[in-house]
PDB file of C-alpha atoms in Angstrom:
ATOM      1  CA  MET A   1      22.594 -12.352  -6.720  1.00 61.00           C
ATOM      2  CA  HIS A   2      20.272 -10.828  -9.331  1.00 66.00           C
ATOM      3  CA  HIS A   3      16.550 -11.373  -8.888  1.00 76.00           C
ATOM      4  CA  ALA A   4      13.632 -11.398 -11.297  1.00 91.00           C
ATOM      5  CA  GLY A   5      10.238 -10.161 -10.238  1.00 95.00           C
ATOM      6  CA  ARG A   6       6.724 -10.883 -11.377  1.00 96.00           C
ATOM      7  CA  ILE A   7       5.369  -7.545 -12.543  1.00 97.00           C
ATOM      8  CA  HIS A   8       1.707  -6.658 -12.960  1.00 96.00           C
ATOM      9  CA  SER A   9       2.142  -3.201 -14.540  1.00 96.00           C
ATOM     10  CA  LEU A  10       3.933   0.129 -14.187  1.00 97.00           C
ATOM     11  CA  GLU A  11       3.265   3.866 -14.336  1.00 96.00           C
ATOM     12  CA  THR A  12       5.867   6.502 -15.148  1.00 97.00           C
ATOM     13  CA  PHE A  13       4.008   9.567 -13.824  1.00 96.00           C
ATOM     14  CA  GLY A  14       2.353   8.650 -10.522  1.00 96.00           C
ATOM     15  CA  THR A  15       1.199  11.500  -8.289  1.00 95.00           C
ATOM     16  CA  VAL A  16      -0.855   9.797  -5.550  1.00 94.00           C
ATOM     17  CA  ASP A  17       1.491   7.158  -4.099  1.00 95.00           C
ATOM     18  CA  GLY A  18       3.991   9.167  -2.081  1.00 96.00           C
ATOM     19  CA  PRO A  19       5.577  12.617  -2.400  1.00 97.00           C
ATOM     20  CA  GLY A  20       6.259  14.255  -5.760  1.00 97.00           C
ATOM     21  CA  ILE A  21       6.122  12.606  -9.173  1.00 97.00           C
ATOM     22  CA  ARG A  22       6.905   8.910  -8.983  1.00 98.00           C
ATOM     23  CA  PHE A  23       7.631   5.787 -10.970  1.00 98.00           C
ATOM     24  CA  VAL A  24       5.049   3.302  -9.670  1.00 98.00           C
ATOM     25  CA  LEU A  25       5.678  -0.413 -10.034  1.00 98.00           C
ATOM     26  CA  PHE A  26       2.805  -2.825  -9.404  1.00 97.00           C
ATOM     27  CA  MET A  27       3.994  -6.257  -8.298  1.00 97.00           C
ATOM     28  CA  GLN A  28       2.059  -9.427  -9.034  1.00 96.00           C
ATOM     29  CA  GLY A  29       0.695 -11.601  -6.219  1.00 96.00           C
ATOM     30  CA  CYS A  30      -1.239 -10.893  -3.029  1.00 95.00           C
ATOM     31  CA  ALA A  31      -2.366 -13.011  -0.070  1.00 92.00           C
ATOM     32  CA  LEU A  32      -5.313 -10.723   0.672  1.00 95.00           C
ATOM     33  CA  GLN A  33      -8.485 -10.571  -1.376  1.00 93.00           C
ATOM     34  CA  CYS A  34      -9.927  -7.191  -0.418  1.00 95.00           C
ATOM     35  CA  ALA A  35     -13.549  -6.737  -1.412  1.00 95.00           C
ATOM     36  CA  TYR A  36     -12.776  -3.290  -2.865  1.00 94.00           C
ATOM     37  CA  CYS A  37      -9.569  -4.254  -4.703  1.00 94.00           C
ATOM     38  CA  HIS A  38      -9.284  -2.460  -8.042  1.00 90.00           C
ATOM     39  CA  ASN A  39      -6.587  -4.866  -9.259  1.00 91.00           C
ATOM     40  CA  PRO A  40      -7.937  -8.380  -8.543  1.00 94.00           C
ATOM     41  CA  ASP A  41      -5.949  -9.522 -11.565  1.00 93.00           C
ATOM     42  CA  SER A  42      -2.831  -8.891  -9.437  1.00 93.00           C
ATOM     43  CA  TRP A  43      -3.672 -11.608  -6.859  1.00 95.00           C
ATOM     44  CA  ASP A  44      -2.384 -14.665  -8.744  1.00 93.00           C
ATOM     45  CA  THR A  45       1.258 -15.234  -7.734  1.00 94.00           C
ATOM     46  CA  LYS A  46       1.887 -17.095 -10.998  1.00 93.00           C
ATOM     47  CA  GLY A  47       0.583 -14.283 -13.201  1.00 93.00           C
ATOM     48  CA  GLY A  48       2.249 -11.132 -14.480  1.00 94.00           C
ATOM     49  CA  GLN A  49       5.449 -10.869 -16.462  1.00 95.00           C
ATOM     50  CA  LEU A  50       8.920 -11.822 -15.244  1.00 96.00           C
ATOM     51  CA  ARG A  51      11.280  -8.816 -15.465  1.00 96.00           C
ATOM     52  CA  SER A  52      14.831  -8.322 -14.199  1.00 96.00           C
ATOM     53  CA  VAL A  53      15.934  -5.447 -11.988  1.00 97.00           C
ATOM     54  CA  ASP A  54      18.037  -4.062 -14.847  1.00 96.00           C
ATOM     55  CA  GLU A  55      14.988  -4.055 -17.145  1.00 97.00           C
ATOM     56  CA  ILE A  56      13.013  -2.027 -14.613  1.00 97.00           C
ATOM     57  CA  LEU A  57      15.933   0.367 -14.113  1.00 97.00           C
ATOM     58  CA  ALA A  58      15.961   0.950 -17.883  1.00 97.00           C
ATOM     59  CA  GLU A  59      12.253   1.879 -17.694  1.00 97.00           C
ATOM     60  CA  ILE A  60      12.957   4.369 -14.891  1.00 98.00           C
ATOM     61  CA  GLU A  61      16.082   6.053 -16.276  1.00 97.00           C
ATOM     62  CA  PRO A  62      14.508   8.421 -18.886  1.00 97.00           C
ATOM     63  CA  TYR A  63      12.296   9.998 -16.225  1.00 97.00           C
ATOM     64  CA  VAL A  64      14.775  10.357 -13.355  1.00 97.00           C
ATOM     65  CA  PRO A  65      15.224  14.161 -13.809  1.00 97.00           C
ATOM     66  CA  PHE A  66      11.449  14.661 -13.440  1.00 96.00           C
ATOM     67  CA  TYR A  67      11.301  12.534 -10.306  1.00 97.00           C
ATOM     68  CA  LYS A  68      14.235  14.282  -8.674  1.00 96.00           C
ATOM     69  CA  ARG A  69      13.108  17.833  -9.515  1.00 96.00           C
ATOM     70  CA  SER A  70       9.629  17.149  -8.086  1.00 97.00           C
ATOM     71  CA  GLY A  71      10.897  15.624  -4.844  1.00 97.00           C
ATOM     72  CA  GLY A  72       9.500  12.288  -6.002  1.00 98.00           C
ATOM     73  CA  GLY A  73      11.050   8.883  -6.600  1.00 98.00           C
ATOM     74  CA  ILE A  74       9.906   5.287  -6.929  1.00 98.00           C
ATOM     75  CA  THR A  75       6.975   3.558  -5.242  1.00 98.00           C
ATOM     76  CA  VAL A  76       6.518  -0.210  -5.376  1.00 98.00           C
ATOM     77  CA  THR A  77       3.019  -1.432  -4.692  1.00 96.00           C
ATOM     78  CA  GLY A  78       0.893  -4.362  -5.768  1.00 88.00           C
ATOM     79  CA  GLY A  79      -0.441  -6.858  -5.298  1.00 92.00           C
ATOM     80  CA  GLU A  80       1.723  -7.114  -2.198  1.00 95.00           C
ATOM     81  CA  PRO A  81       5.354  -6.115  -2.816  1.00 96.00           C
ATOM     82  CA  THR A  82       6.777  -7.798   0.285  1.00 96.00           C
ATOM     83  CA  LEU A  83       5.922 -11.182  -1.257  1.00 95.00           C
ATOM     84  CA  GLN A  84       8.854 -10.452  -3.591  1.00 96.00           C
ATOM     85  CA  ALA A  85      11.015  -8.686  -1.022  1.00 96.00           C
ATOM     86  CA  PRO A  86      14.460  -9.738  -2.399  1.00 96.00           C
ATOM     87  CA  PHE A  87      13.626  -8.338  -5.861  1.00 97.00           C
ATOM     88  CA  VAL A  88      12.239  -5.056  -4.507  1.00 97.00           C
ATOM     89  CA  ALA A  89      15.174  -4.687  -2.112  1.00 97.00           C
ATOM     90  CA  GLU A  90      17.653  -5.025  -4.986  1.00 97.00           C
ATOM     91  CA  LEU A  91      15.661  -2.555  -7.086  1.00 98.00           C
ATOM     92  CA  PHE A  92      15.552   0.026  -4.278  1.00 98.00           C
ATOM     93  CA  GLU A  93      19.258  -0.385  -3.544  1.00 98.00           C
ATOM     94  CA  LYS A  94      20.171   0.215  -7.192  1.00 98.00           C
ATOM     95  CA  CYS A  95      17.826   3.218  -7.494  1.00 98.00           C
ATOM     96  CA  LYS A  96      19.605   4.775  -4.549  1.00 98.00           C
ATOM     97  CA  GLU A  97      23.071   3.827  -5.752  1.00 98.00           C
ATOM     98  CA  ARG A  98      22.578   5.148  -9.316  1.00 97.00           C
ATOM     99  CA  TRP A  99      20.363   8.184  -8.817  1.00 98.00           C
ATOM    100  CA  GLY A 100      19.785   8.738  -5.103  1.00 97.00           C
ATOM    101  CA  LEU A 101      16.053   8.232  -5.641  1.00 98.00           C
ATOM    102  CA  HIS A 102      13.569   8.353  -2.764  1.00 98.00           C
ATOM    103  CA  THR A 103      11.996   4.922  -2.240  1.00 98.00           C
ATOM    104  CA  ALA A 104       8.484   4.153  -0.996  1.00 98.00           C
ATOM    105  CA  LEU A 105       6.907   0.788  -0.242  1.00 98.00           C
ATOM    106  CA  ASP A 106       3.102   0.592  -0.453  1.00 97.00           C
ATOM    107  CA  SER A 107       2.195  -2.465   1.592  1.00 96.00           C
ATOM    108  CA  SER A 108      -0.700  -4.113   3.393  1.00 95.00           C
ATOM    109  CA  GLY A 109       1.825  -5.120   6.063  1.00 95.00           C
ATOM    110  CA  PHE A 110       0.783  -8.771   5.714  1.00 94.00           C
ATOM    111  CA  CYS A 111       4.388  -9.780   6.140  1.00 90.00           C
ATOM    112  CA  ASP A 112       6.943 -11.115   8.609  1.00 90.00           C
ATOM    113  CA  PRO A 113       9.223  -8.085   9.147  1.00 90.00           C
ATOM    114  CA  TYR A 114      12.300 -10.291   9.374  1.00 90.00           C
ATOM    115  CA  HIS A 115      11.555 -11.599   5.872  1.00 90.00           C
ATOM    116  CA  ALA A 116      11.599  -7.976   4.647  1.00 94.00           C
ATOM    117  CA  LYS A 117      14.569  -6.647   6.667  1.00 95.00           C
ATOM    118  CA  ARG A 118      16.819  -5.931   3.674  1.00 96.00           C
ATOM    119  CA  LEU A 119      13.893  -4.322   1.844  1.00 97.00           C
ATOM    120  CA  LEU A 120      12.978  -2.119   4.806  1.00 97.00           C
ATOM    121  CA  ASP A 121      16.614  -1.056   5.166  1.00 97.00           C
ATOM    122  CA  ALA A 122      16.436   0.326   1.580  1.00 98.00           C
ATOM    123  CA  THR A 123      13.015   1.971   2.045  1.00 98.00           C
ATOM    124  CA  ASP A 124      12.632   5.676   2.874  1.00 98.00           C
ATOM    125  CA  LEU A 125       8.867   5.648   3.419  1.00 98.00           C
ATOM    126  CA  VAL A 126       6.255   2.949   4.034  1.00 98.00           C
ATOM    127  CA  LEU A 127       2.707   3.599   2.823  1.00 98.00           C
ATOM    128  CA  LEU A 128       0.911   1.227   5.193  1.00 97.00           C
ATOM    129  CA  ASP A 129      -2.671   0.275   4.369  1.00 96.00           C
ATOM    130  CA  LEU A 130      -4.549  -0.419   7.599  1.00 97.00           C
ATOM    131  CA  LYS A 131      -7.708  -1.885   6.158  1.00 97.00           C
ATOM    132  CA  MET A 132      -9.529  -2.541   9.442  1.00 97.00           C
ATOM    133  CA  ILE A 133      -8.613  -2.613  13.146  1.00 97.00           C
ATOM    134  CA  ASP A 134     -11.534  -4.876  14.062  1.00 97.00           C
ATOM    135  CA  ARG A 135     -10.170  -8.395  13.563  1.00 97.00           C
ATOM    136  CA  ALA A 136     -13.421 -10.030  12.456  1.00 97.00           C
ATOM    137  CA  GLY A 137     -14.218  -7.113  10.173  1.00 97.00           C
ATOM    138  CA  HIS A 138     -10.764  -7.341   8.627  1.00 97.00           C
ATOM    139  CA  GLU A 139     -11.195 -11.042   7.970  1.00 97.00           C
ATOM    140  CA  HIS A 140     -14.591 -10.429   6.374  1.00 96.00           C
ATOM    141  CA  LEU A 141     -13.151  -7.653   4.173  1.00 97.00           C
ATOM    142  CA  THR A 142      -9.869  -9.303   3.110  1.00 96.00           C
ATOM    143  CA  LEU A 143     -10.342 -13.021   3.921  1.00 95.00           C
ATOM    144  CA  GLN A 144      -7.318 -12.805   6.261  1.00 95.00           C
ATOM    145  CA  PRO A 145      -6.919 -11.814   9.957  1.00 95.00           C
ATOM    146  CA  ASN A 146      -5.002  -8.636  10.805  1.00 96.00           C
ATOM    147  CA  ASP A 147      -2.677  -9.853  13.604  1.00 96.00           C
ATOM    148  CA  ARG A 148       0.372  -9.979  11.321  1.00 95.00           C
ATOM    149  CA  ILE A 149      -0.428  -6.528   9.893  1.00 97.00           C
ATOM    150  CA  LEU A 150      -0.741  -4.839  13.281  1.00 97.00           C
ATOM    151  CA  ALA A 151       2.492  -6.519  14.412  1.00 96.00           C
ATOM    152  CA  PHE A 152       4.198  -5.235  11.241  1.00 97.00           C
ATOM    153  CA  ALA A 153       3.021  -1.687  12.028  1.00 97.00           C
ATOM    154  CA  ARG A 154       4.385  -1.934  15.550  1.00 97.00           C
ATOM    155  CA  HIS A 155       7.677  -3.247  14.191  1.00 97.00           C
ATOM    156  CA  LEU A 156       7.965  -0.235  11.861  1.00 97.00           C
ATOM    157  CA  SER A 157       7.190   2.061  14.789  1.00 97.00           C
ATOM    158  CA  ASP A 158       9.843   0.451  17.005  1.00 96.00           C
ATOM    159  CA  ALA A 159      12.374   0.568  14.154  1.00 95.00           C
ATOM    160  CA  GLY A 160      11.857   4.304  13.623  1.00 95.00           C
ATOM    161  CA  ALA A 161      10.529   3.902  10.065  1.00 97.00           C
ATOM    162  CA  LYS A 162       8.686   6.781   8.420  1.00 98.00           C
ATOM    163  CA  MET A 163       5.070   5.900   7.633  1.00 98.00           C
ATOM    164  CA  TRP A 164       2.014   7.239   5.904  1.00 98.00           C
ATOM    165  CA  ILE A 165      -1.058   5.361   7.150  1.00 98.00           C
ATOM    166  CA  ARG A 166      -3.796   4.808   4.574  1.00 97.00           C
ATOM    167  CA  ARG A 167      -7.412   3.771   4.989  1.00 97.00           C
ATOM    168  CA  VAL A 168      -9.761   3.019   2.101  1.00 97.00           C
ATOM    169  CA  LEU A 169     -13.126   4.381   3.206  1.00 98.00           C
ATOM    170  CA  VAL A 170     -15.960   2.065   2.186  1.00 97.00           C
ATOM    171  CA  PRO A 171     -19.417   3.152   3.407  1.00 97.00           C
ATOM    172  CA  GLY A 172     -20.967   0.465   5.597  1.00 96.00           C
ATOM    173  CA  TRP A 173     -17.719  -1.522   5.730  1.00 97.00           C
ATOM    174  CA  THR A 174     -14.728   0.477   6.990  1.00 97.00           C
ATOM    175  CA  ASP A 175     -16.335   3.711   8.206  1.00 97.00           C
ATOM    176  CA  GLY A 176     -17.998   2.744  11.508  1.00 97.00           C
ATOM    177  CA  LEU A 177     -17.685   5.135  14.452  1.00 98.00           C
ATOM    178  CA  SER A 178     -15.894   2.668  16.741  1.00 97.00           C
ATOM    179  CA  GLU A 179     -13.710   1.395  13.893  1.00 98.00           C
ATOM    180  CA  LEU A 180     -12.426   4.856  12.945  1.00 98.00           C
ATOM    181  CA  LEU A 181     -11.840   5.827  16.585  1.00 98.00           C
ATOM    182  CA  ALA A 182      -9.944   2.545  17.084  1.00 98.00           C
ATOM    183  CA  LEU A 183      -7.877   3.272  13.975  1.00 98.00           C
ATOM    184  CA  GLY A 184      -6.983   6.698  15.345  1.00 98.00           C
ATOM    185  CA  GLU A 185      -6.098   5.221  18.728  1.00 97.00           C
ATOM    186  CA  PHE A 186      -3.853   2.632  17.100  1.00 97.00           C
ATOM    187  CA  ILE A 187      -2.115   5.283  14.988  1.00 97.00           C
ATOM    188  CA  GLY A 188      -1.695   7.438  18.094  1.00 96.00           C
ATOM    189  CA  GLU A 189       0.336   4.647  19.703  1.00 95.00           C
ATOM    190  CA  LEU A 190       2.782   4.493  16.775  1.00 96.00           C
ATOM    191  CA  ASN A 191       5.973   6.453  16.225  1.00 96.00           C
ATOM    192  CA  GLY A 192       7.030   7.713  12.812  1.00 97.00           C
ATOM    193  CA  VAL A 193       3.574   8.407  11.317  1.00 97.00           C
ATOM    194  CA  GLU A 194       4.013  11.505   9.145  1.00 97.00           C
ATOM    195  CA  LYS A 195       0.613  11.520   7.482  1.00 97.00           C
ATOM    196  CA  VAL A 196      -2.796   9.823   7.473  1.00 98.00           C
ATOM    197  CA  GLU A 197      -4.630   9.472   4.165  1.00 97.00           C
ATOM    198  CA  VAL A 198      -8.317   8.546   3.848  1.00 98.00           C
ATOM    199  CA  LEU A 199      -8.775   7.154   0.351  1.00 96.00           C
ATOM    200  CA  PRO A 200     -12.382   7.208  -0.888  1.00 96.00           C
ATOM    201  CA  TYR A 201     -13.575   3.844  -2.200  1.00 96.00           C
ATOM    202  CA  HIS A 202     -14.142   3.883  -5.956  1.00 94.00           C
ATOM    203  CA  ARG A 203     -15.581   1.470  -8.481  1.00 92.00           C
ATOM    204  CA  MET A 204     -13.062   1.862 -11.298  1.00 89.00           C
ATOM    205  CA  GLY A 205     -11.886  -1.746 -11.036  1.00 89.00           C
ATOM    206  CA  VAL A 206     -15.304  -3.429 -11.055  1.00 93.00           C
ATOM    207  CA  TYR A 207     -14.945  -4.364 -14.723  1.00 93.00           C
ATOM    208  CA  LYS A 208     -11.871  -6.477 -13.845  1.00 94.00           C
ATOM    209  CA  TRP A 209     -13.940  -8.578 -11.408  1.00 95.00           C
ATOM    210  CA  GLU A 210     -16.412  -9.148 -14.227  1.00 94.00           C
ATOM    211  CA  GLN A 211     -13.647 -10.095 -16.668  1.00 94.00           C
ATOM    212  CA  LEU A 212     -12.257 -12.611 -14.143  1.00 94.00           C
ATOM    213  CA  GLY A 213     -15.724 -14.071 -13.528  1.00 94.00           C
ATOM    214  CA  ARG A 214     -15.597 -13.159  -9.829  1.00 94.00           C
ATOM    215  CA  ALA A 215     -18.612 -12.002  -7.857  1.00 93.00           C
ATOM    216  CA  TYR A 216     -18.138  -8.378  -6.748  1.00 95.00           C
ATOM    217  CA  ARG A 217     -18.986  -8.279  -3.036  1.00 93.00           C
ATOM    218  CA  LEU A 218     -19.508  -4.506  -2.876  1.00 95.00           C
ATOM    219  CA  GLU A 219     -22.246  -4.372  -5.489  1.00 92.00           C
ATOM    220  CA  GLY A 220     -24.626  -1.562  -4.535  1.00 92.00           C
ATOM    221  CA  VAL A 221     -22.132   0.211  -2.247  1.00 95.00           C
ATOM    222  CA  SER A 222     -21.794   3.912  -3.071  1.00 94.00           C
ATOM    223  CA  GLU A 223     -18.623   5.948  -3.122  1.00 96.00           C
ATOM    224  CA  PRO A 224     -18.301   8.120   0.043  1.00 97.00           C
ATOM    225  CA  SER A 225     -19.229  11.783  -0.097  1.00 97.00           C
ATOM    226  CA  PRO A 226     -16.744  14.554   0.784  1.00 97.00           C
ATOM    227  CA  ASP A 227     -18.609  14.964   4.091  1.00 98.00           C
ATOM    228  CA  GLU A 228     -18.126  11.277   4.889  1.00 98.00           C
ATOM    229  CA  VAL A 229     -14.427  11.567   4.139  1.00 98.00           C
ATOM    230  CA  GLU A 230     -14.176  14.643   6.360  1.00 98.00           C
ATOM    231  CA  ARG A 231     -15.987  12.766   9.149  1.00 98.00           C
ATOM    232  CA  ALA A 232     -13.464   9.943   8.869  1.00 98.00           C
ATOM    233  CA  TYR A 233     -10.522  12.305   9.201  1.00 98.00           C
ATOM    234  CA  ARG A 234     -12.199  13.912  12.223  1.00 98.00           C
ATOM    235  CA  LEU A 235     -12.823  10.606  14.009  1.00 98.00           C
ATOM    236  CA  ILE A 236      -9.331   9.299  13.308  1.00 98.00           C
ATOM    237  CA  GLU A 237      -7.851  12.503  14.704  1.00 97.00           C
ATOM    238  CA  GLN A 238     -10.098  12.197  17.772  1.00 97.00           C
ATOM    239  CA  GLY A 239      -8.812   8.672  18.353  1.00 97.00           C
ATOM    240  CA  LYS A 240      -5.216   9.795  17.933  1.00 95.00           C
ATOM    241  CA  ARG A 241      -5.638  12.548  20.498  1.00 94.00           C
ATOM    242  CA  ALA A 242      -7.195  10.109  22.997  1.00 93.00           C
ATOM    243  CA  ALA A 243      -4.303   7.674  22.570  1.00 91.00           C
ATOM    244  CA  LYS A 244      -1.690  10.369  22.990  1.00 83.00           C
ATOM    245  CA  ALA A 245      -3.415  11.740  26.075  1.00 86.00           C
ATOM    246  CA  ALA A 246      -3.321   8.265  27.604  1.00 84.00           C
ATOM    247  CA  ARG A 247       0.412   7.706  26.932  1.00 77.00           C
TER     248      ARG A 247
END
């Protein structure tokens, strides 16, 4: 069965969403509404443009030698790509079949893992965005609880999946002492985590909130300094060590 996907946008030379140079596909539709989202125009599940898997493969093909030589591949992000799991699964399977491309899924984890089984089977690396460990804080930040996300992370760990854990660092929101220690402790309990990335909050998408007529909830929040980012890495590592010592 051939699937069509709702596509928000694409990049042919991505360098920050997984190893090497990558084709980055942004899917349309997301159940979360993160206060710092730089693509709020990707939330609407009825938006975007319908494209077939073959159409996306044709976009990828001219650049395959660059991706392979750099140790890169394809990353599908969003929006939330698991909302369109059958389409992404078919795309990943064909990228592997035709070119042996490395596949990465950038997800919030707001997903039933059984819904995404075929997709996860075709995924080499999951970039998992753990937005907050504190449940109430997560709900305030994204308008959704995090139970499903934490369960998804544990499922990946039990399944032996390779993961990079990502945290967007927003001063005053996601950078509290106890929150970062708890994040480290949670990561320390997982198997398969190859890397932790602290992504500094930025304001490059604020204009999209204005265009959509949405109130931007982080108005007045500054981008974190390099010292604040370094502090976050330090606290997460401290939490990881505590969790591993307790195992």
